[in-house]
């Protein structure tokens, strides 16, 4: 089991371009979470998805950001028209159980570090 | 609204010392509390998960306790080693919610 795989590990974009970050959850995990970590700050929840459905996107900026988790393939976090403030590490986590389970352990990927020039 | 606070923000200790990291949370209605380790430029590694019905969990030199009523958890590290140097994050999952809320972390440096 390769764990949670994120790519690219590092991404550089110029202002106005699009960034697409991918996350393949652990085998058997159907719950995916995206978090953002700004420099010297903690992790902030962005969105929770279960196969083909967005369950909670309360942490996502209303504009330019979107996420999907299709039936086949990885989950994708898409940022359109990036700005310098989008520079951060974006982490994906997956779990085998839904969040309403006390035994639910989150397994994190190594993160994708976005730099906007 | 759940808020998670970790004290101290940074800690430097000599090798071999036992140490305690503190975490407090404002809403006691939680499913679980999880401690993670994050190395610079890396992802998060889960260390211990304590369910709301549990009081503590142990793994090797690590012991985590949970006092839900007072909104506190501690992570005890015995006989610290330079390899323990990392940022330690505390995170709680609220009942009825979907998101795990993280503290800002404690940055630990163990001197050889």
mmCIF file of N, CA and C in Angstrom, chain A residues 9-10 33 35 37 40-45 48 55-56 58-59 91 98-111 113, chain B residues 31-32 34 36 38-46 49-52 89 93-105 107:
data_model
loop_
_atom_site.group_PDB
_atom_site.id
_atom_site.type_symbol
_atom_site.label_atom_id
_atom_site.label_comp_id
_atom_site.label_asym_id
_atom_site.label_seq_id
_atom_site.Cartn_x
_atom_site.Cartn_y
_atom_site.Cartn_z
ATOM 1 N N UNK A 9 4.738 17.368 -6.275
ATOM 2 C CA UNK A 9 5.238 17.743 -4.954
ATOM 3 C C UNK A 9 5.520 19.236 -4.897
ATOM 4 N N UNK A 10 5.979 19.771 -5.986
ATOM 5 C CA UNK A 10 6.259 21.202 -6.068
ATOM 6 C C UNK A 10 5.698 21.722 -7.390
ATOM 7 N N UNK A 33 -9.880 14.477 2.213
ATOM 8 C CA UNK A 33 -9.913 15.818 2.814
ATOM 9 C C UNK A 33 -8.740 16.616 2.254
ATOM 10 N N UNK A 35 -6.426 20.097 2.954
ATOM 11 C CA UNK A 35 -6.042 21.112 3.928
ATOM 12 C C UNK A 35 -5.003 22.027 3.298
ATOM 13 N N UNK A 37 -1.821 24.744 4.297
ATOM 14 C CA UNK A 37 -0.922 25.220 5.344
ATOM 15 C C UNK A 37 -0.127 26.394 4.797
ATOM 16 N N UNK A 40 4.406 29.064 8.302
ATOM 17 C CA UNK A 40 4.401 29.324 9.750
ATOM 18 C C UNK A 40 3.013 29.308 10.363
ATOM 19 N N UNK A 41 2.052 28.657 9.693
ATOM 20 C CA UNK A 41 0.709 28.557 10.260
ATOM 21 C C UNK A 41 0.273 27.102 10.331
ATOM 22 N N UNK A 42 -0.813 26.862 11.030
ATOM 23 C CA UNK A 42 -1.351 25.507 11.135
ATOM 24 C C UNK A 42 -2.133 25.119 9.905
ATOM 25 N N UNK A 43 -2.617 23.890 9.918
ATOM 26 C CA UNK A 43 -3.413 23.392 8.797
ATOM 27 C C UNK A 43 -4.842 23.891 8.905
ATOM 28 N N UNK A 44 -5.368 24.352 7.778
ATOM 29 C CA UNK A 44 -6.743 24.823 7.733
ATOM 30 C C UNK A 44 -7.551 23.925 6.789
ATOM 31 N N UNK A 45 -8.676 23.436 7.278
ATOM 32 C CA UNK A 45 -9.552 22.591 6.490
ATOM 33 C C UNK A 45 -10.093 23.348 5.280
ATOM 34 N N UNK A 48 -14.111 18.421 2.211
ATOM 35 C CA UNK A 48 -14.210 16.981 2.447
ATOM 36 C C UNK A 48 -15.059 16.380 1.332
ATOM 37 N N UNK A 55 -18.940 16.829 0.311
ATOM 38 C CA UNK A 55 -19.747 16.751 1.519
ATOM 39 C C UNK A 55 -19.698 18.056 2.306
ATOM 40 N N UNK A 56 -18.512 18.624 2.417
ATOM 41 C CA UNK A 56 -18.345 19.857 3.192
ATOM 42 C C UNK A 56 -17.259 20.682 2.529
ATOM 43 N N UNK A 58 -16.888 24.033 3.397
ATOM 44 C CA UNK A 58 -16.984 25.281 4.148
ATOM 45 C C UNK A 58 -15.651 26.012 4.278
ATOM 46 N N UNK A 59 -14.538 25.321 4.052
ATOM 47 C CA UNK A 59 -13.231 25.963 4.168
ATOM 48 C C UNK A 59 -12.655 26.430 2.841
ATOM 49 N N UNK A 91 -2.259 19.904 1.542
ATOM 50 C CA UNK A 91 -2.182 18.512 1.975
ATOM 51 C C UNK A 91 -3.510 17.814 1.734
ATOM 52 N N UNK A 98 -16.071 7.210 7.636
ATOM 53 C CA UNK A 98 -16.560 8.572 7.591
ATOM 54 C C UNK A 98 -16.081 9.338 8.804
ATOM 55 N N UNK A 99 -16.160 10.661 8.764
ATOM 56 C CA UNK A 99 -15.638 11.466 9.873
ATOM 57 C C UNK A 99 -16.417 11.264 11.164
ATOM 58 N N UNK A 100 -17.637 10.787 11.118
ATOM 59 C CA UNK A 100 -18.407 10.591 12.334
ATOM 60 C C UNK A 100 -18.114 9.246 12.980
ATOM 61 N N UNK A 101 -16.840 8.964 13.095
ATOM 62 C CA UNK A 101 -16.410 7.721 13.728
ATOM 63 C C UNK A 101 -15.222 8.031 14.602
ATOM 64 N N UNK A 102 -15.320 7.679 15.863
ATOM 65 C CA UNK A 102 -14.233 7.986 16.782
ATOM 66 C C UNK A 102 -12.929 7.317 16.417
ATOM 67 N N UNK A 103 -13.021 6.220 15.675
ATOM 68 C CA UNK A 103 -11.810 5.482 15.335
ATOM 69 C C UNK A 103 -11.227 5.926 14.006
ATOM 70 N N UNK A 104 -11.756 6.997 13.446
ATOM 71 C CA UNK A 104 -11.347 7.411 12.108
ATOM 72 C C UNK A 104 -9.968 8.046 12.128
ATOM 73 N N UNK A 105 -8.976 7.363 11.557
ATOM 74 C CA UNK A 105 -7.608 7.875 11.514
ATOM 75 C C UNK A 105 -7.357 8.503 10.159
ATOM 76 N N UNK A 106 -6.886 9.740 10.172
ATOM 77 C CA UNK A 106 -6.519 10.405 8.929
ATOM 78 C C UNK A 106 -5.093 10.042 8.551
ATOM 79 N N UNK A 107 -4.904 9.679 7.286
ATOM 80 C CA UNK A 107 -3.571 9.443 6.760
ATOM 81 C C UNK A 107 -3.267 10.528 5.745
ATOM 82 N N UNK A 108 -2.167 11.239 5.959
ATOM 83 C CA UNK A 108 -1.842 12.379 5.122
ATOM 84 C C UNK A 108 -0.831 12.017 4.039
ATOM 85 N N UNK A 109 -0.934 12.741 2.927
ATOM 86 C CA UNK A 109 0.097 12.695 1.906
ATOM 87 C C UNK A 109 1.223 13.651 2.253
ATOM 88 N N UNK A 110 2.253 13.658 1.420
ATOM 89 C CA UNK A 110 3.438 14.496 1.678
ATOM 90 C C UNK A 110 3.207 15.949 1.305
ATOM 91 N N UNK A 111 2.103 16.240 0.628
ATOM 92 C CA UNK A 111 1.771 17.621 0.314
ATOM 93 C C UNK A 111 2.253 18.070 -1.055
ATOM 94 N N UNK A 113 3.496 21.652 -2.760
ATOM 95 C CA UNK A 113 3.875 23.009 -2.413
ATOM 96 C C UNK A 113 3.757 23.902 -3.634
ATOM 97 N N UNK B 31 -15.330 13.615 18.713
ATOM 98 C CA UNK B 31 -15.264 12.174 18.451
ATOM 99 C C UNK B 31 -13.909 11.626 18.863
ATOM 100 N N UNK B 32 -12.865 12.383 18.517
ATOM 101 C CA UNK B 32 -11.527 11.911 18.843
ATOM 102 C C UNK B 32 -10.544 13.060 18.831
ATOM 103 N N UNK B 34 -6.319 13.585 17.842
ATOM 104 C CA UNK B 34 -5.194 12.903 17.198
ATOM 105 C C UNK B 34 -3.940 13.764 17.344
ATOM 106 N N UNK B 36 -0.154 14.404 15.739
ATOM 107 C CA UNK B 36 0.623 14.174 14.531
ATOM 108 C C UNK B 36 2.030 14.733 14.727
ATOM 109 N N UNK B 38 5.103 16.459 12.268
ATOM 110 C CA UNK B 38 5.423 16.989 10.944
ATOM 111 C C UNK B 38 6.887 17.399 10.924
ATOM 112 N N UNK B 39 7.646 16.817 10.006
ATOM 113 C CA UNK B 39 9.040 17.196 9.807
ATOM 114 C C UNK B 39 9.093 18.311 8.779
ATOM 115 N N UNK B 40 10.121 19.164 8.834
ATOM 116 C CA UNK B 40 10.193 20.324 7.925
ATOM 117 C C UNK B 40 10.048 19.924 6.465
ATOM 118 N N UNK B 41 9.133 20.571 5.771
ATOM 119 C CA UNK B 41 8.945 20.306 4.359
ATOM 120 C C UNK B 41 8.293 18.976 4.046
ATOM 121 N N UNK B 42 7.769 18.316 5.061
ATOM 122 C CA UNK B 42 7.187 16.986 4.846
ATOM 123 C C UNK B 42 5.703 16.987 5.229
ATOM 124 N N UNK B 43 5.094 15.820 5.039
ATOM 125 C CA UNK B 43 3.699 15.658 5.416
ATOM 126 C C UNK B 43 3.554 15.346 6.887
ATOM 127 N N UNK B 44 2.349 14.929 7.259
ATOM 128 C CA UNK B 44 2.053 14.626 8.652
ATOM 129 C C UNK B 44 2.051 13.125 8.880
ATOM 130 N N UNK B 45 2.583 12.735 10.007
ATOM 131 C CA UNK B 45 2.558 11.326 10.405
ATOM 132 C C UNK B 45 1.702 11.200 11.658
ATOM 133 N N UNK B 46 0.700 10.340 11.606
ATOM 134 C CA UNK B 46 -0.153 10.139 12.768
ATOM 135 C C UNK B 46 0.614 9.380 13.847
ATOM 136 N N UNK B 49 -4.100 8.249 18.268
ATOM 137 C CA UNK B 49 -5.482 8.706 18.205
ATOM 138 C C UNK B 49 -6.183 8.254 19.471
ATOM 139 N N UNK B 50 -6.864 9.184 20.125
ATOM 140 C CA UNK B 50 -7.629 8.855 21.331
ATOM 141 C C UNK B 50 -9.096 9.108 21.031
ATOM 142 N N UNK B 51 -9.908 8.078 21.141
ATOM 143 C CA UNK B 51 -11.332 8.255 20.960
ATOM 144 C C UNK B 51 -11.926 8.935 22.193
ATOM 145 N N UNK B 52 -13.102 9.510 22.017
ATOM 146 C CA UNK B 52 -13.703 10.321 23.088
ATOM 147 C C UNK B 52 -13.974 9.507 24.351
ATOM 148 N N UNK B 89 1.606 18.304 16.193
ATOM 149 C CA UNK B 89 0.300 18.915 15.983
ATOM 150 C C UNK B 89 -0.780 18.116 16.682
ATOM 151 N N UNK B 93 -11.619 16.155 16.189
ATOM 152 C CA UNK B 93 -12.753 15.972 15.285
ATOM 153 C C UNK B 93 -14.028 16.151 16.107
ATOM 154 N N UNK B 94 -14.808 17.171 15.763
ATOM 155 C CA UNK B 94 -16.043 17.457 16.499
ATOM 156 C C UNK B 94 -17.144 16.473 16.149
ATOM 157 N N UNK B 95 -18.006 16.192 17.114
ATOM 158 C CA UNK B 95 -19.192 15.413 16.813
ATOM 159 C C UNK B 95 -20.093 16.236 15.896
ATOM 160 N N UNK B 96 -20.694 15.550 14.954
ATOM 161 C CA UNK B 96 -21.583 16.239 14.037
ATOM 162 C C UNK B 96 -20.876 17.043 12.978
ATOM 163 N N UNK B 97 -19.561 17.002 12.967
ATOM 164 C CA UNK B 97 -18.810 17.754 11.964
ATOM 165 C C UNK B 97 -18.034 16.854 11.039
ATOM 166 N N UNK B 98 -17.447 17.444 10.043
ATOM 167 C CA UNK B 98 -16.685 16.678 9.066
ATOM 168 C C UNK B 98 -15.207 17.026 9.078
ATOM 169 N N UNK B 99 -14.871 18.118 9.734
ATOM 170 C CA UNK B 99 -13.488 18.553 9.617
ATOM 171 C C UNK B 99 -12.739 18.392 10.927
ATOM 172 N N UNK B 100 -11.511 17.975 10.792
ATOM 173 C CA UNK B 100 -10.596 17.898 11.914
ATOM 174 C C UNK B 100 -9.923 19.252 12.062
ATOM 175 N N UNK B 101 -9.969 19.805 13.276
ATOM 176 C CA UNK B 101 -9.429 21.132 13.547
ATOM 177 C C UNK B 101 -8.056 20.985 14.184
ATOM 178 N N UNK B 102 -7.078 21.671 13.613
ATOM 179 C CA UNK B 102 -5.693 21.568 14.060
ATOM 180 C C UNK B 102 -5.273 22.742 14.930
ATOM 181 N N UNK B 103 -4.392 22.458 15.883
ATOM 182 C CA UNK B 103 -3.670 23.505 16.573
ATOM 183 C C UNK B 103 -2.508 23.969 15.720
ATOM 184 N N UNK B 104 -1.855 25.040 16.161
ATOM 185 C CA UNK B 104 -0.746 25.608 15.384
ATOM 186 C C UNK B 104 0.546 24.817 15.556
ATOM 187 N N UNK B 105 0.576 23.925 16.564
ATOM 188 C CA UNK B 105 1.728 23.048 16.719
ATOM 189 C C UNK B 105 2.725 23.529 17.757
ATOM 190 N N UNK B 107 6.835 23.332 18.175
ATOM 191 C CA UNK B 107 8.077 22.993 17.475
ATOM 192 C C UNK B 107 9.090 22.522 18.510
#
